[in-house]
PDB file of C-alpha atoms and ligand atoms in Angstrom:
ATOM      1  CA  UNK A 799     120.913 104.746  48.901  1.00 38.00           C
ATOM      2  CA  UNK A 800     119.589 105.783  52.416  1.00 42.00           C
ATOM      3  CA  UNK A 801     121.372 104.617  55.094  1.00 46.00           C
ATOM      4  CA  UNK A 802     119.269 103.230  58.228  1.00 49.00           C
ATOM      5  CA  UNK A 803     121.393 105.720  60.050  1.00 43.00           C
ATOM      6  CA  UNK A 804     120.253 108.741  58.134  1.00 47.00           C
ATOM      7  CA  UNK A 805     116.714 107.417  58.249  1.00 46.00           C
ATOM      8  CA  UNK A 806     118.004 107.002  62.019  1.00 45.00           C
ATOM      9  CA  UNK A 807     118.330 110.582  62.172  1.00 42.00           C
ATOM     10  CA  UNK A 808     115.536 111.796  60.508  1.00 43.00           C
ATOM     11  CA  UNK A 809     113.484 109.767  62.492  1.00 45.00           C
ATOM     12  CA  UNK A 810     114.720 110.875  65.759  1.00 43.00           C
ATOM     13  CA  UNK A 811     114.676 114.455  64.853  1.00 41.00           C
ATOM     14  CA  UNK A 812     110.410 114.183  63.915  1.00 44.00           C
ATOM     15  CA  UNK A 813     110.519 112.325  67.310  1.00 46.00           C
ATOM     16  CA  UNK A 814     112.426 114.848  68.905  1.00 44.00           C
ATOM     17  CA  UNK A 815     110.159 117.669  68.058  1.00 46.00           C
ATOM     18  CA  UNK A 816     106.945 115.736  68.308  1.00 49.00           C
ATOM     19  CA  UNK A 817     107.960 114.883  72.092  1.00 53.00           C
ATOM     20  CA  UNK A 818     109.413 118.481  72.509  1.00 54.00           C
ATOM     21  CA  UNK A 819     106.565 120.391  71.882  1.00 67.00           C
ATOM     22  CA  UNK A 820     105.139 121.280  75.179  1.00 85.00           C
ATOM     23  CA  UNK A 821     101.955 120.060  76.278  1.00 90.00           C
ATOM     24  CA  UNK A 822     100.072 122.881  76.837  1.00 91.00           C
ATOM     25  CA  UNK A 823     100.973 123.888  73.317  1.00 93.00           C
ATOM     26  CA  UNK A 824      99.700 120.822  71.566  1.00 93.00           C
ATOM     27  CA  UNK A 825      96.539 120.886  73.527  1.00 95.00           C
ATOM     28  CA  UNK A 826      95.903 124.801  72.261  1.00 95.00           C
ATOM     29  CA  UNK A 827      96.734 123.288  68.457  1.00 96.00           C
ATOM     30  CA  UNK A 828      94.482 121.167  68.851  1.00 97.00           C
ATOM     31  CA  UNK A 829      91.960 123.267  70.186  1.00 96.00           C
ATOM     32  CA  UNK A 830      92.497 125.542  66.917  1.00 97.00           C
ATOM     33  CA  UNK A 831      92.088 122.202  64.785  1.00 97.00           C
ATOM     34  CA  UNK A 832      88.512 122.828  62.893  1.00 96.00           C
ATOM     35  CA  UNK A 833      87.826 119.508  62.053  1.00 96.00           C
ATOM     36  CA  UNK A 834      88.693 115.777  63.978  1.00 96.00           C
ATOM     37  CA  UNK A 835      90.487 114.748  60.769  1.00 96.00           C
ATOM     38  CA  UNK A 836      93.396 118.056  61.459  1.00 97.00           C
ATOM     39  CA  UNK A 837      93.520 116.693  65.105  1.00 97.00           C
ATOM     40  CA  UNK A 838      94.236 113.521  63.875  1.00 96.00           C
ATOM     41  CA  UNK A 839      97.062 115.114  61.499  1.00 96.00           C
ATOM     42  CA  UNK A 840      98.063 117.072  64.868  1.00 96.00           C
ATOM     43  CA  UNK A 841      98.496 113.811  66.432  1.00 96.00           C
ATOM     44  CA  UNK A 842     101.503 112.099  65.259  1.00 93.00           C
ATOM     45  CA  UNK A 843     103.081 109.410  65.365  1.00 95.00           C
ATOM     46  CA  UNK A 844     100.186 107.057  65.791  1.00 96.00           C
ATOM     47  CA  UNK A 845     101.684 106.692  69.921  1.00 95.00           C
ATOM     48  CA  UNK A 846     100.388 109.203  70.295  1.00 95.00           C
ATOM     49  CA  UNK A 847      96.978 107.987  71.004  1.00 96.00           C
ATOM     50  CA  UNK A 848      98.072 105.279  73.285  1.00 96.00           C
ATOM     51  CA  UNK A 849      98.536 106.357  76.954  1.00 97.00           C
ATOM     52  CA  UNK A 850     100.307 103.285  79.168  1.00 97.00           C
ATOM     53  CA  UNK A 851      98.875 103.577  82.887  1.00 97.00           C
ATOM     54  CA  UNK A 852     102.016 101.340  84.203  1.00 97.00           C
ATOM     55  CA  UNK A 853     104.526 103.680  83.324  1.00 96.00           C
ATOM     56  CA  UNK A 854     103.024 107.002  83.099  1.00 96.00           C
ATOM     57  CA  UNK A 855     105.494 109.718  83.063  1.00 92.00           C
ATOM     58  CA  UNK A 856     102.913 112.046  84.583  1.00 93.00           C
ATOM     59  CA  UNK A 857      99.632 112.180  85.936  1.00 94.00           C
ATOM     60  CA  UNK A 858     100.700 110.374  89.323  1.00 94.00           C
ATOM     61  CA  UNK A 859      99.000 111.271  92.463  1.00 89.00           C
ATOM     62  CA  UNK A 860     100.588 109.454  95.180  1.00 88.00           C
ATOM     63  CA  UNK A 861      99.935 108.486  98.811  1.00 87.00           C
ATOM     64  CA  UNK A 862     101.474 106.388 101.328  1.00 88.00           C
ATOM     65  CA  UNK A 863      98.599 103.852 100.683  1.00 90.00           C
ATOM     66  CA  UNK A 864      98.476 103.870  96.410  1.00 90.00           C
ATOM     67  CA  UNK A 865      98.556 105.843  93.924  1.00 93.00           C
ATOM     68  CA  UNK A 866      96.267 106.562  90.758  1.00 91.00           C
ATOM     69  CA  UNK A 867      97.144 107.554  87.030  1.00 96.00           C
ATOM     70  CA  UNK A 868      95.306 109.976  85.360  1.00 95.00           C
ATOM     71  CA  UNK A 869      94.510 110.505  81.090  1.00 96.00           C
ATOM     72  CA  UNK A 870      92.746 113.648  80.325  1.00 95.00           C
ATOM     73  CA  UNK A 871      93.539 116.994  79.227  1.00 95.00           C
ATOM     74  CA  UNK A 872      96.537 117.511  81.161  1.00 95.00           C
ATOM     75  CA  UNK A 873      98.394 114.291  80.154  1.00 96.00           C
ATOM     76  CA  UNK A 874      97.314 113.121  77.610  1.00 97.00           C
ATOM     77  CA  UNK A 875      96.234 115.612  74.508  1.00 96.00           C
ATOM     78  CA  UNK A 876      94.471 112.842  72.441  1.00 96.00           C
ATOM     79  CA  UNK A 877      91.432 113.055  74.328  1.00 96.00           C
ATOM     80  CA  UNK A 878      90.573 116.596  73.591  1.00 96.00           C
ATOM     81  CA  UNK A 879      88.020 117.160  71.422  1.00 95.00           C
ATOM     82  CA  UNK A 880      86.440 114.136  72.316  1.00 95.00           C
ATOM     83  CA  UNK A 881      85.171 114.088  75.818  1.00 95.00           C
ATOM     84  CA  UNK A 882      86.388 111.599  77.390  1.00 96.00           C
ATOM     85  CA  UNK A 883      89.132 110.548  80.276  1.00 96.00           C
ATOM     86  CA  UNK A 884      90.303 108.024  82.206  1.00 96.00           C
ATOM     87  CA  UNK A 885      92.264 107.519  85.837  1.00 95.00           C
ATOM     88  CA  UNK A 886      93.539 103.960  86.919  1.00 95.00           C
ATOM     89  CA  UNK A 887      94.378 103.548  90.544  1.00 92.00           C
ATOM     90  CA  UNK A 888      96.345 101.188  92.564  1.00 94.00           C
ATOM     91  CA  UNK A 889      95.248 100.834  96.434  1.00 94.00           C
ATOM     92  CA  UNK A 890      97.368  99.217  98.642  1.00 95.00           C
ATOM     93  CA  UNK A 891      95.627  97.127 100.870  1.00 96.00           C
ATOM     94  CA  UNK A 892      92.942  98.510 102.978  1.00 96.00           C
ATOM     95  CA  UNK A 893      93.557 101.834 101.236  1.00 95.00           C
ATOM     96  CA  UNK A 894      91.075 104.456 100.572  1.00 94.00           C
ATOM     97  CA  UNK A 895      90.899 107.228  97.551  1.00 91.00           C
ATOM     98  CA  UNK A 896      89.640 109.778 100.217  1.00 93.00           C
ATOM     99  CA  UNK A 897      86.194 111.224  99.332  1.00 96.00           C
ATOM    100  CA  UNK A 898      86.293 113.649  95.855  1.00 96.00           C
ATOM    101  CA  UNK A 899      84.017 115.241  93.367  1.00 96.00           C
ATOM    102  CA  UNK A 900      84.538 115.357  89.856  1.00 95.00           C
ATOM    103  CA  UNK A 901      82.980 118.679  89.286  1.00 96.00           C
ATOM    104  CA  UNK A 902      82.733 118.187  85.466  1.00 96.00           C
ATOM    105  CA  UNK A 903      81.810 114.450  84.660  1.00 96.00           C
ATOM    106  CA  UNK A 904      80.086 111.284  85.501  1.00 95.00           C
ATOM    107  CA  UNK A 905      82.486 108.804  86.418  1.00 94.00           C
ATOM    108  CA  UNK A 906      81.840 104.788  85.595  1.00 93.00           C
ATOM    109  CA  UNK A 907      84.060 102.640  88.019  1.00 89.00           C
ATOM    110  CA  UNK A 908      84.960  99.253  87.298  1.00 93.00           C
ATOM    111  CA  UNK A 909      87.180  97.180  90.021  1.00 94.00           C
ATOM    112  CA  UNK A 910      89.393  94.736  87.607  1.00 96.00           C
ATOM    113  CA  UNK A 911      90.596  92.269  90.965  1.00 95.00           C
ATOM    114  CA  UNK A 912      90.212  93.577  93.998  1.00 94.00           C
ATOM    115  CA  UNK A 913      87.328  93.800  96.334  1.00 94.00           C
ATOM    116  CA  UNK A 914      86.342  97.725  96.643  1.00 94.00           C
ATOM    117  CA  UNK A 915      83.702  99.538  99.597  1.00 94.00           C
ATOM    118  CA  UNK A 916      82.062 102.477  97.552  1.00 94.00           C
ATOM    119  CA  UNK A 917      79.766 105.265  98.713  1.00 95.00           C
ATOM    120  CA  UNK A 918      78.115 108.456  96.970  1.00 96.00           C
ATOM    121  CA  UNK A 919      76.683 110.973  98.771  1.00 97.00           C
ATOM    122  CA  UNK A 920      75.134 113.130  95.642  1.00 97.00           C
ATOM    123  CA  UNK A 921      73.166 116.623  96.457  1.00 96.00           C
ATOM    124  CA  UNK A 922      71.473 118.068  99.308  1.00 97.00           C
ATOM    125  CA  UNK A 923      68.624 115.653 100.061  1.00 97.00           C
ATOM    126  CA  UNK A 924      69.639 112.409  98.202  1.00 97.00           C
ATOM    127  CA  UNK A 925      70.101 109.408 100.429  1.00 98.00           C
ATOM    128  CA  UNK A 926      73.625 107.724 100.973  1.00 98.00           C
ATOM    129  CA  UNK A 927      74.613 104.900  98.570  1.00 97.00           C
ATOM    130  CA  UNK A 928      77.199 102.252  99.369  1.00 96.00           C
ATOM    131  CA  UNK A 929      77.904  99.219  97.821  1.00 96.00           C
ATOM    132  CA  UNK A 930      80.311  96.612  97.661  1.00 94.00           C
ATOM    133  CA  UNK A 931      82.279  96.229  94.231  1.00 94.00           C
ATOM    134  CA  UNK A 932      84.028  92.580  93.501  1.00 95.00           C
ATOM    135  CA  UNK A 933      86.105  92.199  90.825  1.00 96.00           C
ATOM    136  CA  UNK A 934      84.471  92.079  87.145  1.00 95.00           C
ATOM    137  CA  UNK A 935      81.902  94.874  88.434  1.00 96.00           C
ATOM    138  CA  UNK A 936      81.138  98.626  87.838  1.00 94.00           C
ATOM    139  CA  UNK A 937      79.454 101.538  89.590  1.00 95.00           C
ATOM    140  CA  UNK A 938      78.503 104.969  88.824  1.00 96.00           C
ATOM    141  CA  UNK A 939      78.828 108.230  90.384  1.00 96.00           C
ATOM    142  CA  UNK A 940      77.037 111.297  88.813  1.00 96.00           C
ATOM    143  CA  UNK A 941      78.891 114.329  88.165  1.00 97.00           C
ATOM    144  CA  UNK A 942      79.574 116.385  91.452  1.00 97.00           C
ATOM    145  CA  UNK A 943      78.868 113.595  94.050  1.00 97.00           C
ATOM    146  CA  UNK A 944      80.930 113.275  96.925  1.00 98.00           C
ATOM    147  CA  UNK A 945      82.471 109.554  96.270  1.00 96.00           C
ATOM    148  CA  UNK A 946      85.133 107.177  97.960  1.00 94.00           C
ATOM    149  CA  UNK A 947      86.506 103.949  97.121  1.00 91.00           C
ATOM    150  CA  UNK A 948      88.154 101.531  99.749  1.00 95.00           C
ATOM    151  CA  UNK A 949      89.792  98.624  99.437  1.00 95.00           C
ATOM    152  CA  UNK A 950      88.770  95.819 101.831  1.00 95.00           C
ATOM    153  CA  UNK A 951      91.382  93.826 101.061  1.00 96.00           C
ATOM    154  CA  UNK A 952      94.977  92.850 101.984  1.00 97.00           C
ATOM    155  CA  UNK A 953      96.338  92.921  98.227  1.00 96.00           C
ATOM    156  CA  UNK A 954      96.843  95.578  95.901  1.00 96.00           C
ATOM    157  CA  UNK A 955      93.805  96.325  93.721  1.00 96.00           C
ATOM    158  CA  UNK A 956      93.030  98.042  90.746  1.00 95.00           C
ATOM    159  CA  UNK A 957      90.283 100.150  89.132  1.00 94.00           C
ATOM    160  CA  UNK A 958      89.711 101.800  85.865  1.00 96.00           C
ATOM    161  CA  UNK A 959      87.383 104.830  86.206  1.00 96.00           C
ATOM    162  CA  UNK A 960      86.198 106.138  82.911  1.00 96.00           C
ATOM    163  CA  UNK A 961      84.727 109.958  82.822  1.00 96.00           C
ATOM    164  CA  UNK A 962      82.069 111.671  79.688  1.00 96.00           C
ATOM    165  CA  UNK A 963      84.842 114.438  79.894  1.00 95.00           C
ATOM    166  CA  UNK A 964      88.264 115.262  79.219  1.00 94.00           C
ATOM    167  CA  UNK A 965      88.467 117.498  82.068  1.00 94.00           C
ATOM    168  CA  UNK A 966      86.825 115.759  84.712  1.00 94.00           C
ATOM    169  CA  UNK A 967      88.736 117.787  87.693  1.00 93.00           C
ATOM    170  CA  UNK A 968      88.836 116.159  90.820  1.00 92.00           C
ATOM    171  CA  UNK A 969      88.052 118.110  94.434  1.00 95.00           C
ATOM    172  CA  UNK A 970      89.315 116.739  97.305  1.00 94.00           C
ATOM    173  CA  UNK A 971      86.955 117.115  99.873  1.00 96.00           C
ATOM    174  CA  UNK A 972      88.628 117.325 103.413  1.00 96.00           C
ATOM    175  CA  UNK A 973      91.786 119.065 101.570  1.00 93.00           C
ATOM    176  CA  UNK A 974      89.203 121.702 100.443  1.00 95.00           C
ATOM    177  CA  UNK A 975      86.979 122.459 103.067  1.00 96.00           C
ATOM    178  CA  UNK A 976      89.770 122.940 105.554  1.00 96.00           C
ATOM    179  CA  UNK A 977      91.363 125.259 103.328  1.00 95.00           C
ATOM    180  CA  UNK A 978      88.593 127.792 103.690  1.00 96.00           C
ATOM    181  CA  UNK A 979      89.467 130.900 105.849  1.00 95.00           C
ATOM    182  CA  UNK A 980      89.633 129.111 109.478  1.00 94.00           C
ATOM    183  CA  UNK A 981      87.003 131.548 111.073  1.00 94.00           C
ATOM    184  CA  UNK A 982      84.319 130.172 108.069  1.00 96.00           C
ATOM    185  CA  UNK A 983      85.607 126.792 109.481  1.00 96.00           C
ATOM    186  CA  UNK A 984      84.912 127.389 112.860  1.00 95.00           C
ATOM    187  CA  UNK A 985      81.834 128.760 112.762  1.00 96.00           C
ATOM    188  CA  UNK A 986      80.476 126.403 110.094  1.00 97.00           C
ATOM    189  CA  UNK A 987      82.049 123.481 112.727  1.00 96.00           C
ATOM    190  CA  UNK A 988      79.712 125.320 115.767  1.00 97.00           C
ATOM    191  CA  UNK A 989      82.143 127.165 117.058  1.00 95.00           C
ATOM    192  CA  UNK A 990      85.049 124.568 116.896  1.00 95.00           C
ATOM    193  CA  UNK A 991      88.224 126.256 118.142  1.00 94.00           C
ATOM    194  CA  UNK A 992      90.915 127.652 115.791  1.00 93.00           C
ATOM    195  CA  UNK A 993      93.817 125.419 116.972  1.00 93.00           C
ATOM    196  CA  UNK A 994      91.182 122.493 116.946  1.00 94.00           C
ATOM    197  CA  UNK A 995      90.524 123.391 113.102  1.00 94.00           C
ATOM    198  CA  UNK A 996      94.583 124.198 112.617  1.00 93.00           C
ATOM    199  CA  UNK A 997      95.080 120.495 114.226  1.00 93.00           C
ATOM    200  CA  UNK A 998      92.420 118.951 111.759  1.00 94.00           C
ATOM    201  CA  UNK A 999      93.724 120.953 108.743  1.00 93.00           C
ATOM    202  CA  UNK A1000      97.213 119.319 109.395  1.00 92.00           C
ATOM    203  CA  UNK A1001      96.583 115.969 109.759  1.00 93.00           C
ATOM    204  CA  UNK A1002      94.374 115.351 106.632  1.00 95.00           C
ATOM    205  CA  UNK A1003      96.554 113.032 104.516  1.00 94.00           C
ATOM    206  CA  UNK A1004      97.553 112.972 101.214  1.00 92.00           C
ATOM    207  CA  UNK A1005      95.359 110.665  98.865  1.00 90.00           C
ATOM    208  CA  UNK A1006      95.891 107.785  98.701  1.00 91.00           C
ATOM    209  CA  UNK A1007      94.948 107.469 102.212  1.00 93.00           C
ATOM    210  CA  UNK A1008      95.793 104.736 104.599  1.00 94.00           C
ATOM    211  CA  UNK A1009      92.428 103.276 105.499  1.00 94.00           C
ATOM    212  CA  UNK A1010      90.195 102.113 108.157  1.00 96.00           C
ATOM    213  CA  UNK A1011      91.168 101.017 111.709  1.00 96.00           C
ATOM    214  CA  UNK A1012      89.160  97.607 111.228  1.00 96.00           C
ATOM    215  CA  UNK A1013      90.543  96.905 107.649  1.00 96.00           C
ATOM    216  CA  UNK A1014      94.550  97.652 109.137  1.00 97.00           C
ATOM    217  CA  UNK A1015      93.682  95.062 112.065  1.00 97.00           C
ATOM    218  CA  UNK A1016      92.697  92.306 109.915  1.00 97.00           C
ATOM    219  CA  UNK A1017      95.654  93.076 107.823  1.00 97.00           C
ATOM    220  CA  UNK A1018      97.941  93.000 110.462  1.00 97.00           C
ATOM    221  CA  UNK A1019      99.388  96.636 109.028  1.00 96.00           C
ATOM    222  CA  UNK A1020      99.633  99.729 111.316  1.00 95.00           C
ATOM    223  CA  UNK A1021      98.470 102.796 110.228  1.00 94.00           C
ATOM    224  CA  UNK A1022     101.958 104.620 108.542  1.00 93.00           C
ATOM    225  CA  UNK A1023     103.116 108.219 108.819  1.00 93.00           C
ATOM    226  CA  UNK A1024     101.215 110.144 105.835  1.00 93.00           C
ATOM    227  CA  UNK A1025     102.312 113.169 104.052  1.00 91.00           C
ATOM    228  CA  UNK A1026      99.949 115.914 103.965  1.00 90.00           C
ATOM    229  CA  UNK A1027     101.373 118.508 101.225  1.00 88.00           C
ATOM    230  CA  UNK A1028      98.225 118.042  98.943  1.00 86.00           C
ATOM    231  CA  UNK A1029      96.849 120.584 101.536  1.00 87.00           C
ATOM    232  CA  UNK A1030      95.489 124.174 100.328  1.00 89.00           C
ATOM    233  CA  UNK A1031      98.412 126.672 100.418  1.00 90.00           C
ATOM    234  CA  UNK A1032      97.383 129.900 102.820  1.00 91.00           C
ATOM    235  CA  UNK A1033      97.391 132.930 101.001  1.00 92.00           C
ATOM    236  CA  UNK A1034      96.079 135.750 102.875  1.00 91.00           C
ATOM    237  CA  UNK A1035      92.564 135.105 102.664  1.00 92.00           C
ATOM    238  CA  UNK A1036      92.761 131.694 103.981  1.00 93.00           C
ATOM    239  CA  UNK A1037      95.717 132.555 105.991  1.00 92.00           C
ATOM    240  CA  UNK A1038      95.863 130.683 109.988  1.00 89.00           C
ATOM    241  CA  UNK A1039      95.716 133.893 112.456  1.00 86.00           C
ATOM    242  CA  UNK A1040      98.810 134.821 113.682  1.00 81.00           C
ATOM    243  CA  UNK A1041      99.948 133.333 116.829  1.00 73.00           C
ATOM    244  CA  UNK A1042      98.240 130.289 116.491  1.00 66.00           C
ATOM    245  CA  UNK A1043     100.087 127.111 117.151  1.00 58.00           C
ATOM    246  CA  UNK A1044     100.105 125.600 113.688  1.00 53.00           C
ATOM    247  CA  UNK A1045     101.372 129.114 111.809  1.00 47.00           C
ATOM    248  CA  UNK A1046     104.516 128.844 114.155  1.00 40.00           C
ATOM    249  CA  UNK A1047     107.002 127.333 112.113  1.00 41.00           C
ATOM    250  CA  UNK A1048     107.328 123.276 112.328  1.00 43.00           C
ATOM    251  CA  UNK A1049     110.326 123.348 114.443  1.00 37.00           C
ATOM    252  CA  UNK A1050     108.353 125.174 117.077  1.00 34.00           C
ATOM    253  CA  UNK A1051     104.826 123.658 116.413  1.00 33.00           C
ATOM    254  CA  UNK A1052     105.141 120.232 118.882  1.00 33.00           C
ATOM    255  CA  UNK A1053     101.631 120.211 120.277  1.00 32.00           C
ATOM    256  CA  UNK A1054      98.966 120.057 117.533  1.00 34.00           C
ATOM    257  CA  UNK A1055      96.342 117.796 119.538  1.00 33.00           C
ATOM    258  CA  UNK A1056      93.550 118.208 118.134  1.00 33.00           C
ATOM    259  CA  UNK A1057      90.754 116.354 118.684  1.00 32.00           C
ATOM    260  CA  UNK A1058      91.297 113.047 116.838  1.00 33.00           C
ATOM    261  CA  UNK A1059      94.872 112.457 117.083  1.00 34.00           C
ATOM    262  CA  UNK A1060      94.351 109.544 119.172  1.00 32.00           C
ATOM    263  CA  UNK A1061      93.550 107.495 115.855  1.00 33.00           C
ATOM    264  CA  UNK A1062      96.180 108.278 113.690  1.00 33.00           C
ATOM    265  CA  UNK A1063      99.775 108.374 112.794  1.00 32.00           C
ATOM    266  CA  UNK A1064     101.664 108.762 116.049  1.00 31.00           C
ATOM    267  CA  UNK A1065     102.913 112.275 114.169  1.00 32.00           C
ATOM    268  CA  UNK A1066     100.745 114.966 114.485  1.00 30.00           C
ATOM    269  CA  UNK A1067     102.686 117.646 113.801  1.00 31.00           C
ATOM    270  CA  UNK A1068     104.061 117.192 110.444  1.00 31.00           C
ATOM    271  CA  UNK A1069     103.458 121.109 108.981  1.00 30.00           C
ATOM    272  CA  UNK A1070     105.182 120.457 105.695  1.00 30.00           C
ATOM    273  CA  UNK A1071     102.816 122.500 103.655  1.00 29.00           C
ATOM    274  CA  UNK A1072     103.822 125.409 105.516  1.00 28.00           C
ATOM    275  CA  UNK A1073     106.953 125.584 103.814  1.00 22.00           C
TER     276      UNK A1073
HETATM  277  C1  NAG B 854      87.264 104.040  91.335  1.00 85.38           C
HETATM  278  O1  NAG B 854      86.831 102.781  92.154  1.00 85.38           O
HETATM  279  C2  NAG B 854      87.699 102.638  93.322  1.00 85.38           C
HETATM  280  C3  NAG B 854      86.970 101.633  93.781  1.00 85.38           C
HETATM  281  O2  NAG B 854      85.670 101.638  94.177  1.00 85.38           O
HETATM  282  C4  NAG B 854      88.055 103.592  93.932  1.00 85.38           C
HETATM  283  O3  NAG B 854      88.701 103.760  94.816  1.00 85.38           O
HETATM  284  C5  NAG B 854      88.710 104.723  92.660  1.00 85.38           C
HETATM  285  O4  NAG B 854      88.668 105.845  93.729  1.00 85.38           O
HETATM  286  C6  NAG B 854      87.244 105.206  92.064  1.00 85.38           C
HETATM  287  N1  NAG B 854      88.342 105.926  91.271  1.00 85.38           N
HETATM  288  C7  NAG B 854      88.076 107.507  90.771  1.00 85.38           C
HETATM  289  C8  NAG B 854      88.690 108.025  89.909  1.00 85.38           C
HETATM  290  O5  NAG B 854      87.030 107.924  91.501  1.00 85.38           O
HETATM  291  C1  NAG B 855      95.878  93.581  90.592  1.00 85.38           C
HETATM  292  O1  NAG B 855      95.863  93.952  89.718  1.00 85.38           O
HETATM  293  C2  NAG B 855      97.296  95.106  89.758  1.00 85.38           C
HETATM  294  C3  NAG B 855      97.428  95.365  88.475  1.00 85.38           C
HETATM  295  O2  NAG B 855      98.327  94.560  87.549  1.00 85.38           O
HETATM  296  C4  NAG B 855      98.159  94.034  90.619  1.00 85.38           C
HETATM  297  O3  NAG B 855      99.509  94.996  90.803  1.00 85.38           O
HETATM  298  C5  NAG B 855      97.920  93.597  91.944  1.00 85.38           C
HETATM  299  O4  NAG B 855      98.861  93.124  92.318  1.00 85.38           O
HETATM  300  C6  NAG B 855      96.884  92.775  91.438  1.00 85.38           C
HETATM  301  N1  NAG B 855      96.250  92.387  92.992  1.00 85.38           N
HETATM  302  C7  NAG B 855      95.583  91.350  92.366  1.00 85.38           C
HETATM  303  C8  NAG B 855      94.828  90.666  93.922  1.00 85.38           C
HETATM  304  O5  NAG B 855      95.552  90.464  91.855  1.00 85.38           O
END
């Protein structure tokens, strides 16, 4: 007879061969499967069809003020071939999921237990749309539209965002814009100085970001120091000009007082993304 131990050994061998398959290999295999029936056979055991947003092992984007968890082709192979994805977010008091777009998906966004202030700006010519989303309501963000969401309450709020694509992508507007070549950013901003451009780029905090002054004051909070590791890395094509303040090593760049530094963290010279 089979001992329960040998069954356990067989099971764990099967499990570890499943669990050890690199995710990209599994996604590749699913993409080669000719039919949905084959994909269902590839996705075994059954738990491969579930994703736990409360205990994720991947897909986490963490800022000081909260975090989001994404289930898409990078984290959850079961979506391959099915054209859907989902992000669940946990926004701390006043937290903002900073302005971003999803280049390949429309989003519907459901507020579970907090009141969210949402704004949406679609293509050139479109008017600005703003809404309050109380618990139990949802809104639509058209594919490619810039949007943001802020938790206007003083407790953690949870939202569920569903996408009509399995690889919706995220493009964070501030980080992407300030990742362009400095002379292009300067000109786009009407000739703003290079030090100002670099100072502004250096201040952009990692998403999820701390919220508005009004909300922080109402909730009795002070704006925390926020890391800025999500900035676009510099290569030769978008390098800061040499000899400017921000291109110096962090230790020797104490003064980076761009416009607007008065409004924030008291830590203007954190240049960790240069590392
Ligand atoms: C969904 O909406 C909430 C609040 O309106 C917002 O914080 C969140 O960023 C939105 N989710 C996504 C993925 O855009
Ligand atoms: C909303 O739900 C999340 C997740 O369960 C929880 O962490 C948070 O405390 C809840 N907030 C409120 C206001 O109930």
